[in-house]
PDB file of C-alpha atoms in Angstrom:
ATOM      1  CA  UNK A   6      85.940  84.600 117.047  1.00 94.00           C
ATOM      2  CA  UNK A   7      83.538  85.011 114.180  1.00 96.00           C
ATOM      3  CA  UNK A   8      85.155  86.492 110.612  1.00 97.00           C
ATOM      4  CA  UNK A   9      82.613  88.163 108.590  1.00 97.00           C
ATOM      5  CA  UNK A  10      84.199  88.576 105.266  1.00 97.00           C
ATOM      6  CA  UNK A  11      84.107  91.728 103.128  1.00 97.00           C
ATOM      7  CA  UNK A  12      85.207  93.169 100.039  1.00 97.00           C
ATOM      8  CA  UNK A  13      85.914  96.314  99.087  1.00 98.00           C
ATOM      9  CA  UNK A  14      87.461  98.679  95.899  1.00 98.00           C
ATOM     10  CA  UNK A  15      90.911 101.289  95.916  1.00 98.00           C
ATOM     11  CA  UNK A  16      92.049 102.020  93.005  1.00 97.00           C
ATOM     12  CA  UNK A  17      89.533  99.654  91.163  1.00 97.00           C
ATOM     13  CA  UNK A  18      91.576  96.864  92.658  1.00 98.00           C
ATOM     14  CA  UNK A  19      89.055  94.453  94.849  1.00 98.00           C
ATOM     15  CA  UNK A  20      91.024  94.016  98.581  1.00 97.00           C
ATOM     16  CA  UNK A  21      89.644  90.986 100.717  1.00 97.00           C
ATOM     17  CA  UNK A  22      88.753  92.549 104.384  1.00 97.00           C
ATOM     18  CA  UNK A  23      86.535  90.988 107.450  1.00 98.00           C
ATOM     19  CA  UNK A  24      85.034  92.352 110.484  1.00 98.00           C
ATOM     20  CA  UNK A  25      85.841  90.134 113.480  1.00 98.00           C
ATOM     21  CA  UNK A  26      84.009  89.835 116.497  1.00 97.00           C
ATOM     22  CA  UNK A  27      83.284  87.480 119.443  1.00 95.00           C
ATOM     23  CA  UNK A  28      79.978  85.529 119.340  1.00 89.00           C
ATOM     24  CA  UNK A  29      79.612  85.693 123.494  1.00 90.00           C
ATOM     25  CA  UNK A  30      81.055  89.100 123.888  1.00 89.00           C
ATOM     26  CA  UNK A  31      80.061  91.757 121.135  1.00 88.00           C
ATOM     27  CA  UNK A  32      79.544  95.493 122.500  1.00 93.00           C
ATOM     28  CA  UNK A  33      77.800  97.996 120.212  1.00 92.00           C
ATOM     29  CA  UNK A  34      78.695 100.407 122.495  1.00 95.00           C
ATOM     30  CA  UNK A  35      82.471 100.139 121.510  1.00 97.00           C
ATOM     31  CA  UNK A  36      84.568 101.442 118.351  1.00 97.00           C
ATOM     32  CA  UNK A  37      84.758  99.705 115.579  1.00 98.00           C
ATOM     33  CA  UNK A  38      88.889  99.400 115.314  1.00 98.00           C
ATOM     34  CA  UNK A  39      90.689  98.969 112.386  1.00 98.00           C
ATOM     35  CA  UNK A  40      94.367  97.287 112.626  1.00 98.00           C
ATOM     36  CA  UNK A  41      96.484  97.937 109.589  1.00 98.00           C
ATOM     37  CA  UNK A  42      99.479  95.995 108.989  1.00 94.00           C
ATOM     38  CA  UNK A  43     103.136  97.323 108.552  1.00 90.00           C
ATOM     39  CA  UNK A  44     105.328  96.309 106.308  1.00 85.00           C
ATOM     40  CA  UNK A  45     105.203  92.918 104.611  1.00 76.00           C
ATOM     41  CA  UNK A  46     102.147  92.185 106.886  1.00 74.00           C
ATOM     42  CA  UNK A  47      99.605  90.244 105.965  1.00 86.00           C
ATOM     43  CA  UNK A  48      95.632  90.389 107.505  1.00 92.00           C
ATOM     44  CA  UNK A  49      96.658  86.989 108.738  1.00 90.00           C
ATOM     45  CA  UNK A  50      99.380  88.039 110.890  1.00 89.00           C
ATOM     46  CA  UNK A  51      99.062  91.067 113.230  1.00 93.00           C
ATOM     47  CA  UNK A  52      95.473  92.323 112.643  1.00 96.00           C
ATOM     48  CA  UNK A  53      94.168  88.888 113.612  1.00 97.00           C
ATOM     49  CA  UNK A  54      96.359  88.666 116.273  1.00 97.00           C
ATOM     50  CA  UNK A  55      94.720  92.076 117.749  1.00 98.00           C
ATOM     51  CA  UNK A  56      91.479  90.594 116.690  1.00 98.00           C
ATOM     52  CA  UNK A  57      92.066  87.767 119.054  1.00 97.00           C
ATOM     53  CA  UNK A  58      93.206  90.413 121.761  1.00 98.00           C
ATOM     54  CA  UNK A  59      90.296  92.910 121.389  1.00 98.00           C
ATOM     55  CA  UNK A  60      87.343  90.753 120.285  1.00 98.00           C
ATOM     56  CA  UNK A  61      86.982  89.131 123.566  1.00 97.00           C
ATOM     57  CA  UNK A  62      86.965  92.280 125.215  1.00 97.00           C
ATOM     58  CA  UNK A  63      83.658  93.325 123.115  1.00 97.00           C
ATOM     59  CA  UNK A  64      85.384  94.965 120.244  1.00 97.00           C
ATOM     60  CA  UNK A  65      84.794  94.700 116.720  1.00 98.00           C
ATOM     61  CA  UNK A  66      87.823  94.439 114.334  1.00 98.00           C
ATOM     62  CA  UNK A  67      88.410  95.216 110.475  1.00 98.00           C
ATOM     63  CA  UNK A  68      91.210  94.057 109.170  1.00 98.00           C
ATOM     64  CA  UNK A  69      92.597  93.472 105.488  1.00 97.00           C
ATOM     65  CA  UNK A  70      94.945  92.648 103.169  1.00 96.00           C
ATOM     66  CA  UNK A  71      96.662  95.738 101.280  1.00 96.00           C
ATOM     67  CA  UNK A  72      96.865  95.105  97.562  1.00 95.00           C
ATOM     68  CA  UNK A  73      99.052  92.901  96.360  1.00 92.00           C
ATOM     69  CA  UNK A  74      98.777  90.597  99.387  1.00 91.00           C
ATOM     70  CA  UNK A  75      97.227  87.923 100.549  1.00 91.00           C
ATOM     71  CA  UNK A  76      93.880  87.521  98.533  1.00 93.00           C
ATOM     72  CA  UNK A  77      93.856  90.959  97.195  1.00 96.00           C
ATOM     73  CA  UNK A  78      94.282  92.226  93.609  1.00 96.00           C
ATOM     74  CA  UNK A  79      97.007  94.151  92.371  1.00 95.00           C
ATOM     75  CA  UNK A  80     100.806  93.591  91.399  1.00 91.00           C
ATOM     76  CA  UNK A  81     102.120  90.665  94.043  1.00 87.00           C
ATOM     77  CA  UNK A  82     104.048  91.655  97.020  1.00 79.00           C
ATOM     78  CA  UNK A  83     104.446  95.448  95.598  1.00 86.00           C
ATOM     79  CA  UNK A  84     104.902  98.055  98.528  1.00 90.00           C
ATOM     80  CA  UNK A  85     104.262 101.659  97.451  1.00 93.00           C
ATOM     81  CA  UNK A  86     103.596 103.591 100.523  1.00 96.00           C
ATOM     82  CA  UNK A  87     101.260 105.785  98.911  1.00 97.00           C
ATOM     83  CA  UNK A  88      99.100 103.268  97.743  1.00 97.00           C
ATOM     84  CA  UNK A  89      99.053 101.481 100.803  1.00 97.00           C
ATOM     85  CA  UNK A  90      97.439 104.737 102.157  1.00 98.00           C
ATOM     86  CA  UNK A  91      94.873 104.763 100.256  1.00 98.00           C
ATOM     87  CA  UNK A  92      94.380 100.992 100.898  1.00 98.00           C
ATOM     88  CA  UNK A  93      93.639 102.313 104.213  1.00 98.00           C
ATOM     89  CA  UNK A  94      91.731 105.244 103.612  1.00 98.00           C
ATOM     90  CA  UNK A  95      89.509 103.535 101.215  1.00 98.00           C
ATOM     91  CA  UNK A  96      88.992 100.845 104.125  1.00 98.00           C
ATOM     92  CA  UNK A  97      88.110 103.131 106.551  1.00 98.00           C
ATOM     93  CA  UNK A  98      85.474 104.356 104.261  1.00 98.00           C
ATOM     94  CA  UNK A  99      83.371 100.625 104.457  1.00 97.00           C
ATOM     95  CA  UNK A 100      83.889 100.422 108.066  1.00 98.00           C
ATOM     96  CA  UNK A 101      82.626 103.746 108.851  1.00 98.00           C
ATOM     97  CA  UNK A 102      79.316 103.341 106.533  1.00 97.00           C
ATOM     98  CA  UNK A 103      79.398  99.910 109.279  1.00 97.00           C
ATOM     99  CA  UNK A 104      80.086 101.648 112.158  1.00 97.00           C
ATOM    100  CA  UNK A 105      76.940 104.879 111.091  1.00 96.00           C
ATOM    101  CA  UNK A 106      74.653 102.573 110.903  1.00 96.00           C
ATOM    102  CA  UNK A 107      75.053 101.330 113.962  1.00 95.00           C
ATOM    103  CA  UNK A 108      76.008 104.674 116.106  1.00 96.00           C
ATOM    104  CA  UNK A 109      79.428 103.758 116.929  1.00 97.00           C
ATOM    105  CA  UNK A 110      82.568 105.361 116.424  1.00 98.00           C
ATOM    106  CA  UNK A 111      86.259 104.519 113.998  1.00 98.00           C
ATOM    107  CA  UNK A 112      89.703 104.247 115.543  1.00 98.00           C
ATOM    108  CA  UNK A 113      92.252 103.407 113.181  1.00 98.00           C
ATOM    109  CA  UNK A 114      95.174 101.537 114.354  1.00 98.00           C
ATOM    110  CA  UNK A 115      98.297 101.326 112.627  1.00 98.00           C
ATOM    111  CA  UNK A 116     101.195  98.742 113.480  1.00 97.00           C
ATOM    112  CA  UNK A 117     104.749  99.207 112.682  1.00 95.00           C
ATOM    113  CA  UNK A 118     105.114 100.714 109.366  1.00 95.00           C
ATOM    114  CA  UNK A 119     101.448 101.442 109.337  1.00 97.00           C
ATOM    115  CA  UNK A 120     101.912 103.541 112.563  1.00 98.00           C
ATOM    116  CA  UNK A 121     102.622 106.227 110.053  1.00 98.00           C
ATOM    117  CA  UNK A 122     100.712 105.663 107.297  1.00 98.00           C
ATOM    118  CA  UNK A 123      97.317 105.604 109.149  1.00 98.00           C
ATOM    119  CA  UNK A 124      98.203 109.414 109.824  1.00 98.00           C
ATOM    120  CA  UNK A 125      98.670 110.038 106.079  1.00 98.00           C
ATOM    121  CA  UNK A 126      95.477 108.083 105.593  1.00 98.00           C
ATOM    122  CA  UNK A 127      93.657 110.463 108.529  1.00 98.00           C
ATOM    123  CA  UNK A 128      93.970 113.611 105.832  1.00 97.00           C
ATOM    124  CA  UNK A 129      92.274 111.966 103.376  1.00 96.00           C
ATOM    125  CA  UNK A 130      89.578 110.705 105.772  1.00 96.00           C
ATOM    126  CA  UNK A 131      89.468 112.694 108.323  1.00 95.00           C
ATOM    127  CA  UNK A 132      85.614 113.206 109.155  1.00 96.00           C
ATOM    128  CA  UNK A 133      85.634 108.870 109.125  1.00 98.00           C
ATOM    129  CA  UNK A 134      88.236 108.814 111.615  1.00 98.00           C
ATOM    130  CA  UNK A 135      87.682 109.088 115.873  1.00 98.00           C
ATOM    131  CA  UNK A 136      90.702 108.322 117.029  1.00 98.00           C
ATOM    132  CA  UNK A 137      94.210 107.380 115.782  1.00 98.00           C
ATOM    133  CA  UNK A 138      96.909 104.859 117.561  1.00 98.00           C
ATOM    134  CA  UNK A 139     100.598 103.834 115.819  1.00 98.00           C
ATOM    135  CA  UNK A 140     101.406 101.307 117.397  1.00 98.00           C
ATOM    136  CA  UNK A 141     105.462 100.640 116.998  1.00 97.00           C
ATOM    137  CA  UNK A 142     105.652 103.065 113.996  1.00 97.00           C
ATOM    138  CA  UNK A 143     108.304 105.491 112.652  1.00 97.00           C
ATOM    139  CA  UNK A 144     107.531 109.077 111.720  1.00 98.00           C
ATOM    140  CA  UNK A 145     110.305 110.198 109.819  1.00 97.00           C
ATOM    141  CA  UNK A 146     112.202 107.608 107.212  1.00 96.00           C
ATOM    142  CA  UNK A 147     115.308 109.211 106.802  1.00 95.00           C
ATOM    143  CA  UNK A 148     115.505 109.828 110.868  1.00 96.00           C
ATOM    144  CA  UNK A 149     115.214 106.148 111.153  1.00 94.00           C
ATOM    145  CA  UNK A 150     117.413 105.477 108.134  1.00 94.00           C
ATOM    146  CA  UNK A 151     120.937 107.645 109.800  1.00 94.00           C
ATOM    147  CA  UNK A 152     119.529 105.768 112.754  1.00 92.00           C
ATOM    148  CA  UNK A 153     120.196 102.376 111.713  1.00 90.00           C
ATOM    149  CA  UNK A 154     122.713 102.551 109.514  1.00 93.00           C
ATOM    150  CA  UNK A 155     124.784 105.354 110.786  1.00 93.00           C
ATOM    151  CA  UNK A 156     126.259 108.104 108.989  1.00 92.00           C
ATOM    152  CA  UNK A 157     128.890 106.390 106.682  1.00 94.00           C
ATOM    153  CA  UNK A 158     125.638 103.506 105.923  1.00 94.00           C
ATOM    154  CA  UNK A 159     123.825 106.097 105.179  1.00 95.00           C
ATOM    155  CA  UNK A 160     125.460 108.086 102.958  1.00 95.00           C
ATOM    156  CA  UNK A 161     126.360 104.498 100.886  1.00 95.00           C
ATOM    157  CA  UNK A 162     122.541 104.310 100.762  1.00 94.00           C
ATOM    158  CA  UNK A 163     121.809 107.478  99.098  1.00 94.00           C
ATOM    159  CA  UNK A 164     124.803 106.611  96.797  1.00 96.00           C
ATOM    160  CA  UNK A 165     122.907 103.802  95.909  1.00 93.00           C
ATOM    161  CA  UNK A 166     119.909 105.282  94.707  1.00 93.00           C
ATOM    162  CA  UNK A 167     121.868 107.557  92.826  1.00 96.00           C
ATOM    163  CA  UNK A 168     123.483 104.827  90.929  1.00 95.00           C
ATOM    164  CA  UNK A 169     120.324 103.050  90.183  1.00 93.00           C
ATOM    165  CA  UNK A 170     118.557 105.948  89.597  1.00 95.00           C
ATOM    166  CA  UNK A 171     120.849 107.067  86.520  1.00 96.00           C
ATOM    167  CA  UNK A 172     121.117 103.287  85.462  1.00 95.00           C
ATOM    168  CA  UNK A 173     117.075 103.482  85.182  1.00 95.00           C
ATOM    169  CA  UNK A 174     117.247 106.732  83.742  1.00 95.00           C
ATOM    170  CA  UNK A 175     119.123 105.368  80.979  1.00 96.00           C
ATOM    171  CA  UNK A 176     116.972 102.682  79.939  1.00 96.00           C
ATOM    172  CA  UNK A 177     117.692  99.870  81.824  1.00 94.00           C
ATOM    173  CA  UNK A 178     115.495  96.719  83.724  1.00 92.00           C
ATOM    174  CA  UNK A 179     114.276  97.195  86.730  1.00 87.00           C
ATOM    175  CA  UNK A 180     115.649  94.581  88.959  1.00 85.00           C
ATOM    176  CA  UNK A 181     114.840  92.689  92.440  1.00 83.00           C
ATOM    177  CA  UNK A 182     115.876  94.539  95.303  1.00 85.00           C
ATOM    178  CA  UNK A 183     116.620  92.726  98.747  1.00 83.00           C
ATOM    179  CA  UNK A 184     113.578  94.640 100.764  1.00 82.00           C
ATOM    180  CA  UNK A 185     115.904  94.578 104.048  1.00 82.00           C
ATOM    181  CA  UNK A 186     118.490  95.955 102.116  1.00 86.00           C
ATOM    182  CA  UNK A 187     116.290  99.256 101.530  1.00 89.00           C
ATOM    183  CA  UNK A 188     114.276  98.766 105.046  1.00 86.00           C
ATOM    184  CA  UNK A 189     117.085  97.108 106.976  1.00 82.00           C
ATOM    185  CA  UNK A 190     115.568  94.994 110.351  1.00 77.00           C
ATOM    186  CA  UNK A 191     118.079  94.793 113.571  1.00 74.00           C
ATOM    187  CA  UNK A 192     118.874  91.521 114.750  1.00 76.00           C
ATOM    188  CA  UNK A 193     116.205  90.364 116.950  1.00 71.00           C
ATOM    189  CA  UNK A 194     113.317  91.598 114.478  1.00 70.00           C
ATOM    190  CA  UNK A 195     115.301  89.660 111.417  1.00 65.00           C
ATOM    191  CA  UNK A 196     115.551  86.687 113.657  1.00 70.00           C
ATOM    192  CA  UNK A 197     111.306  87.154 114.424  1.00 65.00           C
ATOM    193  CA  UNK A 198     110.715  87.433 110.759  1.00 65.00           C
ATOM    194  CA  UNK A 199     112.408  84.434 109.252  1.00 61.00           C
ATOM    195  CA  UNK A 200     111.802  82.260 112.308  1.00 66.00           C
ATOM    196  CA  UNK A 201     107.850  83.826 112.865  1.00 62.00           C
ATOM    197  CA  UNK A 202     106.686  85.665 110.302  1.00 59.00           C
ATOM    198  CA  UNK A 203     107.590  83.260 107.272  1.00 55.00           C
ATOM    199  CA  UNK A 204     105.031  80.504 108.805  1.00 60.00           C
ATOM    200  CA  UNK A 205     102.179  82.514 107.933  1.00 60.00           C
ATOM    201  CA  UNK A 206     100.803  81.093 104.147  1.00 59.00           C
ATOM    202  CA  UNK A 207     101.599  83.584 101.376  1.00 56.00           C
ATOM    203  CA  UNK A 208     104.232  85.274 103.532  1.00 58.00           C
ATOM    204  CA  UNK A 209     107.003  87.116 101.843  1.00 59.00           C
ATOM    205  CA  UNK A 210     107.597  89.979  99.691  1.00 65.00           C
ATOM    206  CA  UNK A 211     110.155  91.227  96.747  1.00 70.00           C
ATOM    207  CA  UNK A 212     111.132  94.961  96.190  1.00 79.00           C
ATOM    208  CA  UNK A 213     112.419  97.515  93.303  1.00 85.00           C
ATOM    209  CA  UNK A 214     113.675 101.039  92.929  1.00 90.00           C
ATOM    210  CA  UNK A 215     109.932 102.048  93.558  1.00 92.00           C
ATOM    211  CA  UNK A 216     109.851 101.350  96.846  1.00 90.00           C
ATOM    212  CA  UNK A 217     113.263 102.695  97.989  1.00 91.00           C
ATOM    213  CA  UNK A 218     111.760 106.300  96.639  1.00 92.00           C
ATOM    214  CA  UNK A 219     108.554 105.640  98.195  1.00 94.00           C
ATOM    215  CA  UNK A 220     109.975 104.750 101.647  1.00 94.00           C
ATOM    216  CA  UNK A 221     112.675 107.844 102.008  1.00 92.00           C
ATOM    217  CA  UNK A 222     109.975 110.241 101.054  1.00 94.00           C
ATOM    218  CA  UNK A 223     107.753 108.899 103.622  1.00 96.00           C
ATOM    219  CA  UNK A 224     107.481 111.714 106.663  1.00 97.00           C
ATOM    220  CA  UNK A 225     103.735 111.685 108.329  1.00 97.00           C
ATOM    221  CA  UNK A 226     105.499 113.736 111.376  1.00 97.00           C
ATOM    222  CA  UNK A 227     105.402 116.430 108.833  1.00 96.00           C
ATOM    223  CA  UNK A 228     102.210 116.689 107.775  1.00 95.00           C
ATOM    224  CA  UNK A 229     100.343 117.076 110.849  1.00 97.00           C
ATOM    225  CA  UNK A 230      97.982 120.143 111.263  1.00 96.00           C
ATOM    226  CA  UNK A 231      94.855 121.734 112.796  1.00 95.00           C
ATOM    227  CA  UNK A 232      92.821 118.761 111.462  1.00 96.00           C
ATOM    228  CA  UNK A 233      94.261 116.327 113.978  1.00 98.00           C
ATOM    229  CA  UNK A 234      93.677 119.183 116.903  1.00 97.00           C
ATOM    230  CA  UNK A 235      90.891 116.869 117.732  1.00 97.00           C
ATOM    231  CA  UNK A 236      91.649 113.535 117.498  1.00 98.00           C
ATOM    232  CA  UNK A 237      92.737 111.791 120.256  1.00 98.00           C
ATOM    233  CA  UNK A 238      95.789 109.939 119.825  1.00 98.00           C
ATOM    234  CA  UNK A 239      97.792 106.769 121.552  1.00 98.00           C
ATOM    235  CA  UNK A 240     101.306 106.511 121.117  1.00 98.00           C
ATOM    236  CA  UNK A 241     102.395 102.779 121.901  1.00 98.00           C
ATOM    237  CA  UNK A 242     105.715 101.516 121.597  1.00 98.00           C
ATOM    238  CA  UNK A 243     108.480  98.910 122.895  1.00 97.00           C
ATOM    239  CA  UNK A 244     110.834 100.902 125.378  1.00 97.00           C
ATOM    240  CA  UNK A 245     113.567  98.735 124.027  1.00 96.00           C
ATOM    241  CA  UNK A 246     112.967  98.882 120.460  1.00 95.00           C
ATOM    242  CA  UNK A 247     115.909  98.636 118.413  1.00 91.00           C
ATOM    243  CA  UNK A 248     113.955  98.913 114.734  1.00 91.00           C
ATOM    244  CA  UNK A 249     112.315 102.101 115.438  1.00 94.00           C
ATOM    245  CA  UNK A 250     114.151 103.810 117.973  1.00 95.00           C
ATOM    246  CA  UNK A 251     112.366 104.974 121.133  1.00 97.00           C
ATOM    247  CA  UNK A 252     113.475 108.519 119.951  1.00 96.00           C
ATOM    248  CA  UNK A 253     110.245 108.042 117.167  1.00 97.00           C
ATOM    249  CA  UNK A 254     107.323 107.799 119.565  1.00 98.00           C
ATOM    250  CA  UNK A 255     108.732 110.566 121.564  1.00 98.00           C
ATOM    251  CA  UNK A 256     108.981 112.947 118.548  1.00 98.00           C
ATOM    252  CA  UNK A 257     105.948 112.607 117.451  1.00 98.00           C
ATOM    253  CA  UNK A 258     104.078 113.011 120.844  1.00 98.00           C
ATOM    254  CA  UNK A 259     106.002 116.536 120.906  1.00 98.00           C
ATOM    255  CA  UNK A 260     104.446 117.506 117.109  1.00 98.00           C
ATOM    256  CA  UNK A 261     100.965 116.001 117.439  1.00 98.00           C
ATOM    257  CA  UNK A 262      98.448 118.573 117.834  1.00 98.00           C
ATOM    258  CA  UNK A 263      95.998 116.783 119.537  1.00 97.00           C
ATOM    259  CA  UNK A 264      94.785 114.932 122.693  1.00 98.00           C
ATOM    260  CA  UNK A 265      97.503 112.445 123.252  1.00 98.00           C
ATOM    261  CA  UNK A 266      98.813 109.821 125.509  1.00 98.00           C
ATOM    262  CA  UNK A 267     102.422 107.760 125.014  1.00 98.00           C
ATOM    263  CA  UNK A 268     102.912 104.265 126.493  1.00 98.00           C
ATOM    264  CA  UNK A 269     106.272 102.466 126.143  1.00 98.00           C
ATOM    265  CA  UNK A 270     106.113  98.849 126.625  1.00 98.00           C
ATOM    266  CA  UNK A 271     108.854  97.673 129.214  1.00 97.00           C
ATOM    267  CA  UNK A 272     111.347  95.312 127.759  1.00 96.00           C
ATOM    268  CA  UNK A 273     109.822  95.562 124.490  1.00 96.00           C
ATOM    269  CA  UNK A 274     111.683  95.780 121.259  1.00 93.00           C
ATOM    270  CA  UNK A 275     109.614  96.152 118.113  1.00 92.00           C
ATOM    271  CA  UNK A 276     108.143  92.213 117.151  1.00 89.00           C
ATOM    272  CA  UNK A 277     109.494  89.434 118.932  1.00 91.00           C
ATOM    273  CA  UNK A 278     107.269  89.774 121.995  1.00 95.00           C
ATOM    274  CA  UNK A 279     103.925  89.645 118.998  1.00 94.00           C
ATOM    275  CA  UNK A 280     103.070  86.148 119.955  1.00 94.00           C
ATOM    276  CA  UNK A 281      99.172  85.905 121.344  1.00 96.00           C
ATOM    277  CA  UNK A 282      99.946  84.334 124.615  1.00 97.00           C
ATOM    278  CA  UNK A 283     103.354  86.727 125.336  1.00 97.00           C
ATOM    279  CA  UNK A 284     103.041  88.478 128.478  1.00 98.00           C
ATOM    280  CA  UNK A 285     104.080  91.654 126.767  1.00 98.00           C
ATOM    281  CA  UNK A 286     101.738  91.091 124.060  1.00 98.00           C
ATOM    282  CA  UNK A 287      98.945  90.538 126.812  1.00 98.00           C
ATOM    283  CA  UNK A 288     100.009  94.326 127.995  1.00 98.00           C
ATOM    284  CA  UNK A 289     100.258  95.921 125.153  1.00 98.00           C
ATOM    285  CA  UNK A 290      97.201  95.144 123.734  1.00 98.00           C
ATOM    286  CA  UNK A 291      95.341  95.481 127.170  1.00 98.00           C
ATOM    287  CA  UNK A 292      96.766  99.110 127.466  1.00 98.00           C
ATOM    288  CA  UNK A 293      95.599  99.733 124.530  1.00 98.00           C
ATOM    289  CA  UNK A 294      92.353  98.370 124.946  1.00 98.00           C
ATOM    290  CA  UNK A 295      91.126  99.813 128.440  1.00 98.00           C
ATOM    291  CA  UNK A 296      93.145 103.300 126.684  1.00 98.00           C
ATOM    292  CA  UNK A 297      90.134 103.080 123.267  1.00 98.00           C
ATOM    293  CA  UNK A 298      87.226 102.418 126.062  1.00 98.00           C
ATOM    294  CA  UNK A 299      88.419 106.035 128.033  1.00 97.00           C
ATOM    295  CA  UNK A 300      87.856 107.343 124.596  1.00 97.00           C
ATOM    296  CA  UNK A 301      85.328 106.156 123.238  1.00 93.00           C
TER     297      UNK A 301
END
């Protein structure tokens, strides 16, 4: 696989990006895909791991590092969902200028946390955009939050916030914040994270107030209107996933105005089957795949 680095501007902050594609098997016929990360991700991680999927196949894939990761500018390890989407909208913006030149089309792919955001990002860019695909995502934060924490965690959550919020409002420091303590992981994705994840270089990530706000106001599901009508969408999630409940996928598939298709992985939860050579993996990314070539 050959990485073709680029670099490109949101918010005046330079982000470190690269096209991927195979050196034997390179077809201009395809999309050009771009896989966004979720949260805490890293261009290293999960888009390179599709890259290794898809390239072979005769894809071309962008990838990049959101700001504040990996070699990108901006305040370290900061999530702020909002910028994040414009990370992504501003991305799609060099890949399509790519993909014009050359007569070929954009999906934008969005894993996990990204699932949601690339549907945020699709407003802004919409006329860039060819098709869409959240891949493990959630739709609605506070859905997600009652879901894993259950009523009584949940209402200790938004005491939280209160708290802080009026401690903040008063003057005082901001402070670290656990990030699983505001996004909280179920037990086989903390086990992938600290066991997987954290052997990528530069992994890891701290978290404030900021991003509490950011993440409960975060609800893609609904925003979605006549400009999606037609966009063809892919809906592709772990049947077994215990982070973002199955019940996600399956609600958005209902809302989305557009051409759509849901797959649900068997015996997939939401990470720990993300190694190249799982068999699940090997599916997922194979559905996916053969699902962008019916669409092209």
């Amino acid at each position: 696989m050959i990485e073709q680095k680029v670099s490109f501007y949101s918010d005046g902050l330079k982000l470190d990006g690269a096209f991927f594609v195979d050196e034997n098997n390179s077809n201009p016929d395809l999309p050009i895909v771009i896989a966004c990360s979720g949260f805490t991700g890293q261009k290293n991680i999960h888009p390179e791991r599709y890259a290794r999927a898809w390239t072979p196949k005769g894809f071309t894939v962008f990838g990049f590092d959101y700001r504040g990761f990996g070699d990108s500018e901006g305040i370290r390890e900061r999530v702020i969902l909002e910028e994040q989407v414009r990370d992504i909208a501003n991305a799609v913006a060099i890949v399509h200028e790519r993909a014009k030149e050359e007569g070929r089309k954009v999906f934008l792919a969005g894993w996990g946390m990204a699932g949601g955001l690339i549907l945020d990002a699709f407003r802004i860019c919409e006329d860039q955009v060819d098709g869409l695909i959240a891949m493990n995502g959630f739709f609605d934060s506070v859905r997600v939050q009652k879901a894993l924490r259950g009523e009584h965690g949940w209402k200790e959550f938004k005491q939280f916030m209160a708290t802080e919020r009026l401690r903040l409002a008063k003057g005082g420091e901001k402070q670290g914040i656990d990030p699983f303590d505001i996004y909280p992981l179920d037990p086989v994705s903390r086990e992938y994270v600290f066991t997987e994840l954290v052997k990528a270089p530069g992994y890891g990530v701290t978290s404030d107030f900021d991003f509490a706000d950011s993440l409960i106001s975060f609800k893609p599901e609904a925003n979605l209107d006549e400009r999606f009508s037609n966009i063809p969408m892919l809906i592709a999630h772990g049947a077994e996933n215990d982070l973002h409940p199955v019940t996600e996928p399956k609600a958005l598939y209902a809302a989305y105005p557009g051409p759509k298709d849901l797959f649900l992985l068997p015996k997939g939860g939401h990470t720990e089957w993300m190694l190249d050579d799982d068999p699940r993996f090997i599916q997922f990314s194979s559905y996916i795949a053969d699902w962008m070539v019916a669409n092209n």
